[in-house]
mmCIF file of C-alpha atoms in Angstrom:
data_model
loop_
_atom_site.group_PDB
_atom_site.id
_atom_site.type_symbol
_atom_site.label_atom_id
_atom_site.label_comp_id
_atom_site.label_asym_id
_atom_site.label_seq_id
_atom_site.Cartn_x
_atom_site.Cartn_y
_atom_site.Cartn_z
ATOM 1 C CA UNK A 19 -174.635 10.801 156.918
ATOM 2 C CA UNK A 20 -171.568 10.967 155.006
ATOM 3 C CA UNK A 21 -168.851 13.433 156.178
ATOM 4 C CA UNK A 22 -165.237 14.114 156.151
ATOM 5 C CA UNK A 23 -163.170 15.859 158.574
ATOM 6 C CA UNK A 24 -159.674 17.465 158.152
ATOM 7 C CA UNK A 25 -158.467 18.525 161.789
ATOM 8 C CA UNK A 26 -155.471 20.700 160.708
ATOM 9 C CA UNK A 27 -156.087 23.968 159.026
ATOM 10 C CA UNK A 28 -152.566 24.310 158.053
ATOM 11 C CA UNK A 29 -149.555 22.103 157.912
ATOM 12 C CA UNK A 30 -145.830 23.226 157.846
ATOM 13 C CA UNK A 31 -143.035 21.037 156.611
ATOM 14 C CA UNK A 32 -139.558 21.737 155.605
ATOM 15 C CA UNK A 33 -138.525 20.790 152.181
ATOM 16 C CA UNK A 34 -137.080 17.311 151.965
ATOM 17 C CA UNK A 35 -139.133 16.038 154.962
ATOM 18 C CA UNK A 36 -141.992 13.831 155.032
ATOM 19 C CA UNK A 37 -145.507 15.142 155.120
ATOM 20 C CA UNK A 38 -148.692 13.958 156.319
ATOM 21 C CA UNK A 39 -152.116 15.625 155.851
ATOM 22 C CA UNK A 40 -155.000 14.087 157.943
ATOM 23 C CA UNK A 41 -158.440 12.873 157.030
ATOM 24 C CA UNK A 42 -160.940 10.992 158.822
ATOM 25 C CA UNK A 43 -164.372 9.997 157.465
ATOM 26 C CA UNK A 44 -167.719 8.796 158.507
ATOM 27 C CA UNK A 45 -169.764 6.975 156.139
ATOM 28 C CA UNK A 46 -172.436 4.204 155.912
ATOM 29 C CA UNK A 47 -171.187 1.337 153.967
ATOM 30 C CA UNK A 48 -168.202 1.124 152.004
ATOM 31 C CA UNK A 49 -166.173 4.333 151.788
ATOM 32 C CA UNK A 50 -165.001 5.681 148.449
ATOM 33 C CA UNK A 51 -162.462 8.354 149.337
ATOM 34 C CA UNK A 52 -160.600 11.111 147.229
ATOM 35 C CA UNK A 53 -157.806 13.618 147.653
ATOM 36 C CA UNK A 54 -157.714 16.735 145.607
ATOM 37 C CA UNK A 55 -155.247 19.456 145.693
ATOM 38 C CA UNK A 56 -155.741 23.178 144.760
ATOM 39 C CA UNK A 57 -152.986 25.424 143.611
ATOM 40 C CA UNK A 58 -153.390 29.206 144.208
ATOM 41 C CA UNK A 59 -156.045 30.496 141.806
ATOM 42 C CA UNK A 60 -156.711 27.259 140.184
ATOM 43 C CA UNK A 61 -159.403 24.564 140.162
ATOM 44 C CA UNK A 62 -159.325 21.200 142.251
ATOM 45 C CA UNK A 63 -157.111 18.620 140.591
ATOM 46 C CA UNK A 64 -157.576 14.876 141.285
ATOM 47 C CA UNK A 65 -154.632 13.250 143.337
ATOM 48 C CA UNK A 66 -155.623 9.913 144.096
ATOM 49 C CA UNK A 67 -158.675 7.778 145.267
ATOM 50 C CA UNK A 68 -159.457 4.604 147.381
ATOM 51 C CA UNK A 69 -162.100 2.354 146.047
ATOM 52 C CA UNK A 70 -161.200 -1.024 147.134
ATOM 53 C CA UNK A 71 -157.945 -3.369 147.269
ATOM 54 C CA UNK A 72 -154.744 -2.263 148.697
ATOM 55 C CA UNK A 73 -154.879 0.214 151.589
ATOM 56 C CA UNK A 74 -151.849 2.189 150.395
ATOM 57 C CA UNK A 75 -152.862 4.171 147.313
ATOM 58 C CA UNK A 76 -150.496 5.807 145.080
ATOM 59 C CA UNK A 77 -151.463 8.961 143.107
ATOM 60 C CA UNK A 78 -149.740 12.043 141.182
ATOM 61 C CA UNK A 79 -146.693 14.062 142.018
ATOM 62 C CA UNK A 80 -145.373 11.281 144.382
ATOM 63 C CA UNK A 81 -148.113 11.552 146.731
ATOM 64 C CA UNK A 82 -149.818 8.396 148.625
ATOM 65 C CA UNK A 83 -152.575 7.750 150.868
ATOM 66 C CA UNK A 84 -153.219 5.076 153.505
ATOM 67 C CA UNK A 85 -156.665 3.834 154.186
ATOM 68 C CA UNK A 86 -157.145 2.579 157.488
ATOM 69 C CA UNK A 87 -160.700 1.094 158.258
ATOM 70 C CA UNK A 88 -160.268 0.628 162.009
ATOM 71 C CA UNK A 89 -159.505 4.361 162.389
ATOM 72 C CA UNK A 90 -161.588 5.451 159.724
ATOM 73 C CA UNK A 91 -158.812 7.558 158.387
ATOM 74 C CA UNK A 92 -157.240 8.146 154.872
ATOM 75 C CA UNK A 93 -154.155 10.245 155.580
ATOM 76 C CA UNK A 94 -152.283 11.928 152.480
ATOM 77 C CA UNK A 95 -148.518 11.276 152.692
ATOM 78 C CA UNK A 96 -145.394 12.152 150.755
ATOM 79 C CA UNK A 97 -141.696 10.946 151.676
ATOM 80 C CA UNK A 98 -140.075 13.959 150.606
ATOM 81 C CA UNK A 99 -141.894 17.391 150.417
ATOM 82 C CA UNK A 100 -141.297 20.051 147.818
ATOM 83 C CA UNK A 101 -141.768 23.635 148.058
ATOM 84 C CA UNK A 102 -144.080 23.234 145.020
ATOM 85 C CA UNK A 103 -146.421 21.072 146.927
ATOM 86 C CA UNK A 104 -147.504 24.124 148.763
ATOM 87 C CA UNK A 105 -151.256 24.241 148.420
ATOM 88 C CA UNK A 106 -154.526 23.559 149.601
ATOM 89 C CA UNK A 107 -155.488 19.974 149.911
ATOM 90 C CA UNK A 108 -159.119 18.596 150.082
ATOM 91 C CA UNK A 109 -160.108 15.039 151.412
ATOM 92 C CA UNK A 110 -163.605 13.990 149.785
ATOM 93 C CA UNK A 111 -165.954 11.095 150.297
ATOM 94 C CA UNK A 112 -168.562 9.944 147.827
ATOM 95 C CA UNK A 113 -171.992 11.384 148.852
ATOM 96 C CA UNK A 114 -174.684 8.795 149.118
ATOM 97 C CA UNK A 115 -177.264 11.516 150.032
ATOM 98 C CA UNK A 116 -177.062 13.644 147.112
ATOM 99 C CA UNK A 117 -176.466 11.835 143.808
ATOM 100 C CA UNK A 118 -174.158 9.093 145.277
ATOM 101 C CA UNK A 119 -174.938 6.959 142.111
ATOM 102 C CA UNK A 120 -173.943 9.932 140.047
ATOM 103 C CA UNK A 121 -170.607 10.450 141.684
ATOM 104 C CA UNK A 122 -171.192 13.464 143.829
ATOM 105 C CA UNK A 123 -168.601 14.266 146.422
ATOM 106 C CA UNK A 124 -168.541 15.819 149.867
ATOM 107 C CA UNK A 125 -165.364 17.820 150.664
ATOM 108 C CA UNK A 126 -163.443 18.629 153.735
ATOM 109 C CA UNK A 127 -162.818 22.026 154.739
ATOM 110 C CA UNK A 128 -159.304 21.825 153.259
ATOM 111 C CA UNK A 129 -155.704 21.862 154.932
ATOM 112 C CA UNK A 130 -153.204 24.277 153.733
ATOM 113 C CA UNK A 131 -149.736 22.743 153.193
ATOM 114 C CA UNK A 132 -146.900 25.181 153.234
ATOM 115 C CA UNK A 133 -143.414 23.663 152.401
ATOM 116 C CA UNK A 134 -140.455 25.985 153.329
ATOM 117 C CA UNK A 135 -137.127 25.658 151.767
ATOM 118 C CA UNK B 8 -154.794 16.463 128.129
ATOM 119 C CA UNK B 9 -158.416 17.452 127.889
ATOM 120 C CA UNK B 10 -159.915 19.779 130.864
ATOM 121 C CA UNK B 11 -162.934 21.546 131.918
ATOM 122 C CA UNK B 12 -163.075 25.109 130.979
ATOM 123 C CA UNK B 13 -164.877 27.862 132.533
ATOM 124 C CA UNK B 14 -165.893 31.343 131.812
ATOM 125 C CA UNK B 15 -165.651 34.162 132.974
ATOM 126 C CA UNK B 16 -162.756 33.768 135.417
ATOM 127 C CA UNK B 17 -164.220 36.749 137.316
ATOM 128 C CA UNK B 18 -167.519 38.528 137.322
ATOM 129 C CA UNK B 19 -168.451 41.633 139.213
ATOM 130 C CA UNK B 20 -172.174 42.091 139.363
ATOM 131 C CA UNK B 21 -174.646 44.355 141.337
ATOM 132 C CA UNK B 22 -177.222 42.686 143.728
ATOM 133 C CA UNK B 23 -180.353 41.740 141.973
ATOM 134 C CA UNK B 24 -178.745 41.156 138.576
ATOM 135 C CA UNK B 25 -178.808 37.931 136.521
ATOM 136 C CA UNK B 26 -175.573 36.179 136.248
ATOM 137 C CA UNK B 27 -174.741 33.310 133.829
ATOM 138 C CA UNK B 28 -171.497 31.154 134.381
ATOM 139 C CA UNK B 29 -170.394 28.959 131.670
ATOM 140 C CA UNK B 30 -168.659 25.746 131.347
ATOM 141 C CA UNK B 31 -167.344 23.324 128.656
ATOM 142 C CA UNK B 32 -167.038 19.769 130.073
ATOM 143 C CA UNK B 33 -164.420 17.270 128.723
ATOM 144 C CA UNK B 34 -166.198 16.356 125.505
ATOM 145 C CA UNK B 35 -166.945 12.614 126.269
ATOM 146 C CA UNK B 36 -168.038 13.074 129.709
ATOM 147 C CA UNK B 37 -171.816 12.527 130.476
ATOM 148 C CA UNK B 38 -172.176 13.728 134.050
ATOM 149 C CA UNK B 39 -171.919 17.502 135.059
ATOM 150 C CA UNK B 40 -171.728 19.391 138.171
ATOM 151 C CA UNK B 41 -171.689 22.520 139.873
ATOM 152 C CA UNK B 42 -169.981 23.356 143.136
ATOM 153 C CA UNK B 43 -169.056 26.563 144.919
ATOM 154 C CA UNK B 44 -166.694 27.616 147.452
ATOM 155 C CA UNK B 45 -167.330 30.653 149.530
ATOM 156 C CA UNK B 46 -163.902 32.499 150.331
ATOM 157 C CA UNK B 47 -162.191 30.314 153.265
ATOM 158 C CA UNK B 48 -164.992 27.801 153.559
ATOM 159 C CA UNK B 49 -165.451 24.290 152.228
ATOM 160 C CA UNK B 50 -166.452 23.192 148.779
ATOM 161 C CA UNK B 51 -170.099 22.574 148.432
ATOM 162 C CA UNK B 52 -172.262 20.510 146.077
ATOM 163 C CA UNK B 53 -174.896 22.626 144.279
ATOM 164 C CA UNK B 54 -176.276 20.148 141.591
ATOM 165 C CA UNK B 55 -175.601 17.368 139.315
ATOM 166 C CA UNK B 56 -176.755 16.886 135.699
ATOM 167 C CA UNK B 57 -177.176 13.980 133.390
ATOM 168 C CA UNK B 58 -179.069 13.048 130.247
ATOM 169 C CA UNK B 59 -180.219 16.681 129.992
ATOM 170 C CA UNK B 60 -181.828 16.837 133.396
ATOM 171 C CA UNK B 61 -180.909 17.661 136.935
ATOM 172 C CA UNK B 62 -180.053 14.339 138.828
ATOM 173 C CA UNK B 63 -179.586 15.815 142.299
ATOM 174 C CA UNK B 64 -179.517 19.337 143.824
ATOM 175 C CA UNK B 65 -178.616 20.426 147.266
ATOM 176 C CA UNK B 66 -180.490 22.798 149.516
ATOM 177 C CA UNK B 67 -178.302 25.504 148.275
ATOM 178 C CA UNK B 68 -179.870 25.257 144.888
ATOM 179 C CA UNK B 69 -182.931 27.061 145.330
ATOM 180 C CA UNK B 70 -185.362 28.551 142.631
ATOM 181 C CA UNK B 71 -182.817 31.490 142.200
ATOM 182 C CA UNK B 72 -180.554 28.716 140.548
ATOM 183 C CA UNK B 73 -180.991 26.954 137.236
ATOM 184 C CA UNK B 74 -178.707 24.890 134.883
ATOM 185 C CA UNK B 75 -178.907 23.938 131.245
ATOM 186 C CA UNK B 76 -177.024 22.504 128.548
ATOM 187 C CA UNK B 77 -178.095 24.512 125.550
ATOM 188 C CA UNK B 78 -176.142 23.182 122.751
ATOM 189 C CA UNK B 79 -174.421 19.735 123.769
ATOM 190 C CA UNK B 80 -171.281 21.260 124.772
ATOM 191 C CA UNK B 81 -171.766 24.323 127.047
ATOM 192 C CA UNK B 82 -173.060 23.578 130.587
ATOM 193 C CA UNK B 83 -174.328 26.774 132.338
ATOM 194 C CA UNK B 84 -175.408 28.000 135.754
ATOM 195 C CA UNK B 85 -177.644 30.787 135.845
ATOM 196 C CA UNK B 86 -178.433 32.918 139.082
ATOM 197 C CA UNK B 87 -181.531 35.084 138.548
ATOM 198 C CA UNK B 88 -181.196 37.433 141.188
ATOM 199 C CA UNK B 89 -177.908 37.637 142.668
ATOM 200 C CA UNK B 90 -177.656 38.198 146.499
ATOM 201 C CA UNK B 91 -174.423 39.408 148.397
ATOM 202 C CA UNK B 92 -174.146 35.857 149.716
ATOM 203 C CA UNK B 93 -173.733 34.388 146.151
ATOM 204 C CA UNK B 94 -170.427 35.712 146.251
ATOM 205 C CA UNK B 95 -168.008 32.690 145.907
ATOM 206 C CA UNK B 96 -165.864 30.692 143.472
ATOM 207 C CA UNK B 97 -168.045 28.440 141.395
ATOM 208 C CA UNK B 98 -166.499 25.160 139.985
ATOM 209 C CA UNK B 99 -167.894 23.111 137.150
ATOM 210 C CA UNK B 100 -166.927 19.362 137.067
ATOM 211 C CA UNK B 101 -167.576 16.526 134.855
ATOM 212 C CA UNK B 102 -167.246 12.894 134.872
ATOM 213 C CA UNK B 103 -166.955 10.280 132.317
ATOM 214 C CA UNK B 104 -169.303 7.480 133.300
ATOM 215 C CA UNK B 105 -171.951 6.499 135.988
ATOM 216 C CA UNK B 106 -171.235 4.806 139.221
ATOM 217 C CA UNK B 107 -169.485 5.603 142.354
ATOM 218 C CA UNK B 108 -165.721 5.214 141.522
ATOM 219 C CA UNK B 109 -164.771 7.562 138.941
ATOM 220 C CA UNK B 110 -163.036 10.899 139.829
ATOM 221 C CA UNK B 111 -164.516 14.229 138.961
ATOM 222 C CA UNK B 112 -162.613 16.728 136.794
ATOM 223 C CA UNK B 113 -162.860 20.506 137.844
ATOM 224 C CA UNK B 114 -162.413 23.681 135.979
ATOM 225 C CA UNK B 115 -160.478 26.361 137.308
ATOM 226 C CA UNK B 116 -163.466 28.175 138.567
ATOM 227 C CA UNK B 117 -165.431 31.391 138.065
ATOM 228 C CA UNK B 118 -165.010 34.038 140.955
ATOM 229 C CA UNK B 119 -168.360 35.929 141.278
ATOM 230 C CA UNK B 120 -168.442 39.001 143.234
ATOM 231 C CA UNK B 121 -171.824 40.523 144.106
ATOM 232 C CA UNK B 122 -171.923 44.150 145.286
#
């Protein structure tokens, strides 16, 4: 069965420092992986995705994620954090049980990123 | 930039009452979804909808839930007789095309509080 794990409930980073939000996955077959961000009282916004090709994927707002097949990980990274990056971040994998061909996603439990000035 | 819109943003209802949550997906999108997020918990899949019928539904989506696209633009989620445990944020999402690779576009959610 497909699943996604985000081992950290919260990540605290000082502004200007690099940040990493961790995600590991378990899938059968090729993984299709996504990162979404949720700002307070807002919906989920798409950040980036890995489908195939380069392991380093670049996305919105300066974020990138590295797909590592051997470690089954898809960690979200940013070289220099901003206070405005503070939000809830969700990793997701394509759901092959429920409507995988229709694009449905399974989400991790989310990681709260807090960037302090 | 086109976006998914949801109404109401917040609804408070009494247990046993019917609730309808409305969504307007992005206009050229063909695939529609409802997810829910109970406070402090993960985002969970409820149902997907394509070509005027349900494509898939999760075990959460029981007989109390229904969806429809009444007029070609709105996509609604109805809960027939709400329970306390239905209190959650409900997100609508849409996608432009089929296949596994496209991303879902989400609305800002409708918060349902059942008293």
